[in-house]
Amino acid sequence: MSQVDSLDTEKLAGYLAAQIPGFAGPLTATKFDGGQSNPTFRLDAASGQYVLRRQPPGKLLPSAHAVDREFRVMHALRDTDVPVPNVMHLCEDRDVIGSMFYVMEFCQGRIFWDAAIPEVDNAQRTAMYDEMNRVLAALHSVNVDAVGLADYGKPGSYFERQIGRWSKQYRASELRRIEAMEQLIDWLEKNQPADDGQVSLVHGDFRLDNMMWAPDAPKVIAVLDWELSTLGHPLADLAYQCMQLRMPASGGTLSGLAGKDRGALGIPTEREYVAAYCKRRGISGIDHWEFYLAFSFFRLAAIAQGVAKRAQEGNASSKQAAWAGSVVEPLAMAAMQIITQGA
């Protein structure tokens, strides 16, 4: 078993017993499938079930794998309309298991990986997409000052900073020159909309499979994977989710709805989904939609390149990590198509 897939459960049990009230070992750890960035484990202990999420071992890119930020934001959101797990302990001592980690409650629910959600009927699918829309609008309506997140990111110039950050991350992970990525980076740098002053808490990876659903209802009980969260522009989250729905129905770890008959499935069109979000947030409409979509494709391509780099170095957290390197160019090409042909 590789280092990324294993934990020293005996040492960990002793540590957690001293840090979490009521925790008692012995424990076993089982790694969850899926997820490219931060390895996540189910802990079965004498005192109950927990979830541990850690940074991957080895050399990390600057500002990547920020499990401490995940812990902080979920703790801050515990009394808001955004459903999050109860977080219990953050360990910044890398000597315990080899990297920083946190422990949270184990939520009993469902996770769906296919954007078409074949496990449910049309009425439930319609309700689930509306529920995601509600949660996204609730997230962007959180008063960051009131929950103690006023310093969780830099206000203003979000896209300028994000383009700079992910371009740098992409260069640090680049394995070969991809012409479509070069064109996309250049276009994004030159076509940023004027800053409209919108600032909210953003999730950064808001999609179906990052949500835990109630066992028997179309209700989100926990939004997961907050690694990329920050203060930013709310339309980045909205465009990111809509981008995923434009992607192929199968391919690696992301499932989309390209080519699917959404009406026959009870799933809203992109236009309907955006309109429902705007109504919830009191927005009359969205300008520069092509930019927000293209940015989302760019950022995902940069993230995938980082996963591919870690796979090459043996530090990726999933067997599917090698797939990531094959999607960077198609993602960049899809963004350029949106730019040249319109959203």
Protein backbone atom coordinates (compact mmCIF):
# COMPACT_ATOMS: atom_id res chain seq x y z
CA MET A 1 0.00 0.00 0.00
CA SER A 2 1.38 3.41 -0.96
CA GLN A 3 2.01 6.15 1.57
CA VAL A 4 -0.87 8.20 0.20
CA ASP A 5 -3.32 5.33 0.87
CA SER A 6 -2.21 4.36 4.37
CA LEU A 7 -2.38 5.70 7.93
CA ASP A 8 -0.62 4.69 11.15
CA THR A 9 -3.90 3.90 12.90
CA GLU A 10 -2.36 3.01 16.25
CA LYS A 11 -0.53 6.32 16.55
CA LEU A 12 -3.54 8.19 15.18
CA ALA A 13 -5.94 6.59 17.69
CA GLY A 14 -3.79 7.67 20.61
CA TYR A 15 -3.52 11.21 19.28
CA LEU A 16 -7.27 11.61 18.62
CA ALA A 17 -8.20 10.20 22.03
CA ALA A 18 -6.27 13.10 23.56
CA GLN A 19 -7.81 15.72 21.23
CA ILE A 20 -11.48 14.81 20.62
CA PRO A 21 -13.78 14.45 23.65
CA GLY A 22 -15.25 10.97 23.78
CA PHE A 23 -13.02 9.51 21.09
CA ALA A 24 -11.86 5.97 21.83
CA GLY A 25 -9.84 3.50 19.79
CA PRO A 26 -8.85 1.15 18.43
CA LEU A 27 -9.69 2.32 14.93
CA THR A 28 -9.51 1.18 11.33
CA ALA A 29 -9.16 3.50 8.33
CA THR A 30 -10.65 2.95 4.88
CA LYS A 31 -9.78 5.31 2.03
CA PHE A 32 -12.70 6.67 0.02
CA ASP A 33 -12.58 6.30 -3.75
CA GLY A 34 -12.70 9.43 -5.87
CA GLY A 35 -11.19 12.83 -5.23
CA GLN A 36 -7.88 13.83 -6.73
CA SER A 37 -6.51 16.26 -4.23
CA ASN A 38 -6.77 15.49 -0.53
CA PRO A 39 -6.96 11.79 0.46
CA THR A 40 -10.04 11.14 2.59
CA PHE A 41 -10.61 8.23 4.97
CA ARG A 42 -13.50 6.75 6.93
CA LEU A 43 -12.45 6.03 10.49
CA ASP A 44 -14.25 3.28 12.35
CA ALA A 45 -13.45 3.57 16.05
CA ALA A 46 -14.84 2.12 19.25
CA SER A 47 -16.54 5.47 19.85
CA GLY A 48 -18.16 5.71 16.41
CA GLN A 49 -17.51 6.72 12.81
CA TYR A 50 -15.54 9.76 11.66
CA VAL A 51 -13.99 11.16 8.49
CA LEU A 52 -10.33 12.19 8.22
CA ARG A 53 -9.13 14.40 5.39
CA ARG A 54 -5.41 14.95 4.92
CA GLN A 55 -2.94 16.68 2.69
CA PRO A 56 -1.13 14.23 0.42
CA PRO A 57 2.42 13.44 1.54
CA GLY A 58 5.38 14.70 -0.45
CA LYS A 59 6.24 18.04 -2.01
CA LEU A 60 3.18 20.25 -2.54
CA LEU A 61 2.51 23.23 -4.78
CA PRO A 62 2.30 26.57 -2.94
CA SER A 63 -1.17 27.20 -1.42
CA ALA A 64 -2.49 23.83 -2.63
CA HIS A 65 -4.22 21.17 -0.49
CA ALA A 66 -5.33 23.71 2.11
CA VAL A 67 -7.10 21.38 4.56
CA ASP A 68 -6.72 24.03 7.27
CA ARG A 69 -8.86 26.40 5.19
CA GLU A 70 -11.45 23.66 4.68
CA PHE A 71 -11.64 23.18 8.42
CA ARG A 72 -11.97 26.89 9.10
CA VAL A 73 -14.73 27.55 6.57
CA MET A 74 -16.87 24.58 7.61
CA HIS A 75 -16.54 25.59 11.25
CA ALA A 76 -17.60 29.14 10.35
CA LEU A 77 -20.66 27.96 8.38
CA ARG A 78 -22.03 25.64 11.08
CA ASP A 79 -24.98 27.95 11.98
CA THR A 80 -25.84 29.24 8.49
CA ASP A 81 -28.24 28.03 5.77
CA VAL A 82 -25.30 26.26 4.08
CA PRO A 83 -25.25 22.61 5.25
CA VAL A 84 -21.80 21.47 6.38
CA PRO A 85 -20.45 18.59 8.49
CA ASN A 86 -19.50 19.16 12.12
CA VAL A 87 -15.71 19.52 12.20
CA MET A 88 -13.95 18.28 15.33
CA HIS A 89 -10.20 18.78 15.18
CA LEU A 90 -7.48 20.24 12.95
CA CYS A 91 -3.97 18.77 13.31
CA GLU A 92 -1.18 20.93 11.94
CA ASP A 93 1.53 18.68 13.39
CA ARG A 94 2.78 16.75 10.36
CA ASP A 95 4.58 14.22 12.57
CA VAL A 96 1.31 12.48 13.55
CA ILE A 97 0.49 10.92 10.15
CA GLY A 98 2.97 12.65 7.83
CA SER A 99 0.83 15.61 6.76
CA MET A 100 -1.73 18.11 8.06
CA PHE A 101 -5.26 16.72 8.53
CA TYR A 102 -8.63 17.31 10.14
CA VAL A 103 -11.39 15.10 11.50
CA MET A 104 -15.11 15.67 11.01
CA GLU A 105 -18.34 13.81 11.61
CA PHE A 106 -19.37 10.96 9.33
CA CYS A 107 -22.59 12.02 7.61
CA GLN A 108 -24.95 9.19 6.74
CA GLY A 109 -26.29 9.97 3.29
CA ARG A 110 -25.93 9.54 -0.45
CA ILE A 111 -23.37 10.80 -2.97
CA PHE A 112 -24.22 10.81 -6.68
CA TRP A 113 -21.44 10.75 -9.27
CA ASP A 114 -23.45 10.89 -12.49
CA ALA A 115 -24.85 14.34 -13.34
CA ALA A 116 -27.91 12.66 -14.89
CA ILE A 117 -28.66 11.06 -11.47
CA PRO A 118 -30.08 7.81 -12.90
CA GLU A 119 -30.75 6.48 -9.37
CA VAL A 120 -33.83 8.72 -8.95
CA ASP A 121 -36.98 9.62 -10.91
CA ASN A 122 -37.67 12.83 -12.81
CA ALA A 123 -39.48 14.58 -9.98
CA GLN A 124 -36.57 13.95 -7.61
CA ARG A 125 -34.03 15.04 -10.24
CA THR A 126 -35.87 18.32 -10.72
CA ALA A 127 -35.98 18.83 -6.96
CA MET A 128 -32.28 17.97 -6.56
CA TYR A 129 -31.14 20.50 -9.15
CA ASP A 130 -33.36 23.10 -7.52
CA GLU A 131 -31.86 22.21 -4.14
CA MET A 132 -28.32 22.67 -5.47
CA ASN A 133 -29.39 26.03 -6.84
CA ARG A 134 -30.85 27.00 -3.44
CA VAL A 135 -27.69 25.99 -1.58
CA LEU A 136 -25.48 27.89 -4.02
CA ALA A 137 -27.56 31.06 -3.62
CA ALA A 138 -27.49 30.59 0.18
CA LEU A 139 -23.70 30.26 0.11
CA HIS A 140 -23.33 33.48 -1.84
CA SER A 141 -25.67 35.25 0.59
CA VAL A 142 -23.64 34.41 3.71
CA ASN A 143 -22.58 37.51 5.67
CA VAL A 144 -18.84 36.85 5.80
CA ASP A 145 -18.30 39.48 8.50
CA ALA A 146 -20.89 37.87 10.77
CA VAL A 147 -19.38 34.37 10.49
CA GLY A 148 -15.80 35.53 10.98
CA LEU A 149 -14.57 35.11 7.40
CA ALA A 150 -13.96 38.75 6.47
CA ASP A 151 -10.24 37.97 6.08
CA TYR A 152 -10.74 34.64 4.29
CA GLY A 153 -9.60 36.14 0.99
CA LYS A 154 -8.70 39.41 -0.65
CA PRO A 155 -11.71 41.49 -1.70
CA GLY A 156 -11.86 42.71 -5.30
CA SER A 157 -9.90 41.86 -8.45
CA TYR A 158 -10.87 38.21 -7.98
CA PHE A 159 -10.51 37.07 -11.58
CA GLU A 160 -7.25 38.95 -12.08
CA ARG A 161 -5.77 37.20 -9.04
CA GLN A 162 -7.23 33.83 -9.95
CA ILE A 163 -5.93 33.95 -13.51
CA GLY A 164 -2.51 34.85 -12.14
CA ARG A 165 -2.60 32.13 -9.50
CA TRP A 166 -3.74 29.31 -11.77
CA SER A 167 -1.45 30.35 -14.60
CA LYS A 168 1.43 30.07 -12.13
CA GLN A 169 0.19 26.71 -10.86
CA TYR A 170 -0.20 25.52 -14.44
CA ARG A 171 3.37 26.55 -15.30
CA ALA A 172 4.65 24.75 -12.20
CA SER A 173 2.94 21.55 -13.36
CA GLU A 174 3.38 21.88 -17.14
CA LEU A 175 4.57 18.69 -18.82
CA ARG A 176 4.35 19.90 -22.44
CA ARG A 177 3.28 23.00 -24.33
CA ILE A 178 -0.45 23.04 -25.12
CA GLU A 179 -1.28 25.70 -27.68
CA ALA A 180 -4.97 25.98 -26.71
CA MET A 181 -3.96 26.72 -23.10
CA GLU A 182 -1.57 29.44 -24.28
CA GLN A 183 -4.37 31.05 -26.32
CA LEU A 184 -6.83 30.73 -23.45
CA ILE A 185 -4.53 32.30 -20.87
CA ASP A 186 -3.81 35.19 -23.23
CA TRP A 187 -7.52 35.76 -23.95
CA LEU A 188 -8.52 35.66 -20.29
CA GLU A 189 -5.83 38.16 -19.34
CA LYS A 190 -6.99 40.58 -22.03
CA ASN A 191 -10.77 40.20 -21.65
CA GLN A 192 -11.50 40.47 -17.94
CA PRO A 193 -14.74 42.36 -17.21
CA ALA A 194 -14.43 45.46 -15.07
CA ASP A 195 -14.67 44.60 -11.37
CA ASP A 196 -18.35 45.00 -10.46
CA GLY A 197 -17.75 44.95 -6.70
CA GLN A 198 -19.46 41.62 -6.02
CA VAL A 199 -17.71 39.70 -3.23
CA SER A 200 -19.01 36.58 -1.51
CA LEU A 201 -17.80 33.34 -0.04
CA VAL A 202 -17.22 30.97 -2.98
CA HIS A 203 -16.84 27.19 -2.80
CA GLY A 204 -14.56 26.76 -5.80
CA ASP A 205 -15.67 23.20 -6.67
CA PHE A 206 -19.45 23.35 -6.39
CA ARG A 207 -20.85 20.26 -8.12
CA LEU A 208 -23.21 17.34 -7.55
CA ASP A 209 -20.66 14.83 -6.23
CA ASN A 210 -19.29 17.27 -3.64
CA MET A 211 -22.60 17.13 -1.80
CA MET A 212 -23.97 14.60 0.66
CA TRP A 213 -27.67 14.04 0.14
CA ALA A 214 -30.25 12.90 2.67
CA PRO A 215 -30.87 9.14 2.53
CA ASP A 216 -34.52 9.52 1.53
CA ALA A 217 -35.09 13.07 0.28
CA PRO A 218 -33.77 15.53 -2.35
CA LYS A 219 -32.05 17.57 0.35
CA VAL A 220 -28.36 18.45 0.72
CA ILE A 221 -27.20 17.58 4.25
CA ALA A 222 -23.52 18.50 3.76
CA VAL A 223 -21.48 20.41 1.19
CA LEU A 224 -18.02 18.83 1.04
CA ASP A 225 -14.53 19.56 -0.36
CA TRP A 226 -13.95 23.21 0.54
CA GLU A 227 -10.25 23.22 -0.39
CA LEU A 228 -10.65 25.89 -3.08
CA SER A 229 -13.02 28.13 -1.10
CA THR A 230 -12.18 31.80 -0.66
CA LEU A 231 -13.72 35.25 -0.86
CA GLY A 232 -14.38 35.83 -4.51
CA HIS A 233 -16.91 36.48 -7.24
CA PRO A 234 -20.12 34.44 -6.88
CA LEU A 235 -20.51 33.98 -10.64
CA ALA A 236 -17.33 31.89 -10.67
CA ASP A 237 -19.18 29.17 -8.72
CA LEU A 238 -22.27 29.41 -10.92
CA ALA A 239 -20.26 29.20 -14.14
CA TYR A 240 -18.22 26.30 -12.78
CA GLN A 241 -21.32 24.22 -12.13
CA CYS A 242 -22.75 25.11 -15.52
CA MET A 243 -19.41 24.24 -17.13
CA GLN A 244 -19.60 20.75 -15.69
CA LEU A 245 -23.06 20.27 -17.17
CA ARG A 246 -21.57 21.07 -20.60
CA MET A 247 -18.99 18.31 -20.26
CA PRO A 248 -19.28 14.74 -21.62
CA ALA A 249 -21.54 12.30 -19.78
CA SER A 250 -18.55 10.13 -18.95
CA GLY A 251 -14.83 10.62 -18.78
CA GLY A 252 -12.58 10.36 -15.81
CA THR A 253 -13.90 11.78 -12.57
CA LEU A 254 -16.25 14.48 -13.89
CA SER A 255 -19.67 13.67 -15.28
CA GLY A 256 -21.58 16.12 -17.43
CA LEU A 257 -24.78 16.30 -19.46
CA ALA A 258 -23.48 16.99 -22.97
CA GLY A 259 -25.74 15.27 -25.47
CA LYS A 260 -28.37 14.39 -22.85
CA ASP A 261 -32.04 15.29 -23.28
CA ARG A 262 -32.44 17.35 -20.10
CA GLY A 263 -36.14 17.88 -20.62
CA ALA A 264 -36.72 14.12 -20.70
CA LEU A 265 -34.76 13.79 -17.47
CA GLY A 266 -36.46 16.61 -15.61
CA ILE A 267 -33.20 18.60 -15.46
CA PRO A 268 -33.26 22.35 -16.16
CA THR A 269 -31.42 23.88 -19.08
CA GLU A 270 -28.44 26.10 -18.34
CA ARG A 271 -30.59 29.14 -19.08
CA GLU A 272 -33.27 27.97 -16.62
CA TYR A 273 -30.72 27.12 -13.94
CA VAL A 274 -29.06 30.54 -14.24
CA ALA A 275 -32.44 32.28 -14.19
CA ALA A 276 -33.46 30.46 -10.99
CA TYR A 277 -30.18 31.47 -9.34
CA CYS A 278 -30.59 35.11 -10.42
CA LYS A 279 -34.14 35.17 -9.03
CA ARG A 280 -32.96 33.82 -5.67
CA ARG A 281 -30.19 36.42 -5.48
CA GLY A 282 -32.19 39.33 -6.85
CA ILE A 283 -30.02 39.70 -9.97
CA SER A 284 -31.61 40.98 -13.18
CA GLY A 285 -29.17 39.20 -15.53
CA ILE A 286 -25.54 38.28 -16.20
CA ASP A 287 -23.19 40.02 -18.61
CA HIS A 288 -19.91 38.49 -19.86
CA TRP A 289 -21.17 34.90 -19.36
CA GLU A 290 -18.64 33.64 -21.94
CA PHE A 291 -15.79 34.95 -19.80
CA TYR A 292 -17.01 33.25 -16.63
CA LEU A 293 -17.46 29.93 -18.45
CA ALA A 294 -14.06 30.16 -20.18
CA PHE A 295 -12.41 30.97 -16.86
CA SER A 296 -14.01 27.88 -15.31
CA PHE A 297 -12.66 25.62 -18.08
CA PHE A 298 -9.22 27.23 -17.68
CA ARG A 299 -9.11 26.73 -13.94
CA LEU A 300 -10.21 23.11 -14.18
CA ALA A 301 -7.55 22.50 -16.84
CA ALA A 302 -4.90 24.00 -14.55
CA ILE A 303 -6.09 21.81 -11.67
CA ALA A 304 -6.03 18.72 -13.88
CA GLN A 305 -2.48 19.56 -14.94
CA GLY A 306 -1.47 19.66 -11.28
CA VAL A 307 -3.04 16.25 -10.71
CA ALA A 308 -1.18 14.87 -13.74
CA LYS A 309 2.08 16.25 -12.38
CA ARG A 310 1.51 14.63 -9.00
CA ALA A 311 0.62 11.36 -10.72
CA GLN A 312 3.95 11.48 -12.55
CA GLU A 313 5.72 12.02 -9.22
CA GLY A 314 3.72 9.28 -7.46
CA ASN A 315 1.87 11.56 -5.01
CA ALA A 316 -1.63 11.64 -6.50
CA SER A 317 -4.47 10.42 -4.31
CA SER A 318 -6.44 8.36 -6.82
CA LYS A 319 -5.81 5.63 -9.33
CA GLN A 320 -7.58 7.80 -11.90
CA ALA A 321 -5.09 10.64 -11.52
CA ALA A 322 -3.22 9.74 -14.68
CA TRP A 323 -6.45 10.45 -16.58
CA ALA A 324 -6.12 14.12 -15.70
CA GLY A 325 -3.25 14.75 -18.08
CA SER A 326 -5.40 13.74 -21.04
CA VAL A 327 -8.16 16.29 -20.37
CA VAL A 328 -6.11 19.49 -20.12
CA GLU A 329 -6.04 20.14 -23.86
CA PRO A 330 -9.73 19.25 -24.49
CA LEU A 331 -10.80 21.57 -21.67
CA ALA A 332 -8.78 24.45 -23.11
CA MET A 333 -10.16 23.77 -26.57
CA ALA A 334 -13.73 23.76 -25.21
CA ALA A 335 -13.11 27.16 -23.63
CA MET A 336 -11.77 28.57 -26.88
CA GLN A 337 -14.86 27.26 -28.66
CA ILE A 338 -17.10 29.16 -26.22
CA ILE A 339 -15.01 32.29 -26.79
CA THR A 340 -15.18 32.08 -30.60
CA GLN A 341 -18.75 30.81 -30.94
CA GLY A 342 -20.42 32.29 -27.87
CA ALA A 343 -22.03 30.69 -24.84
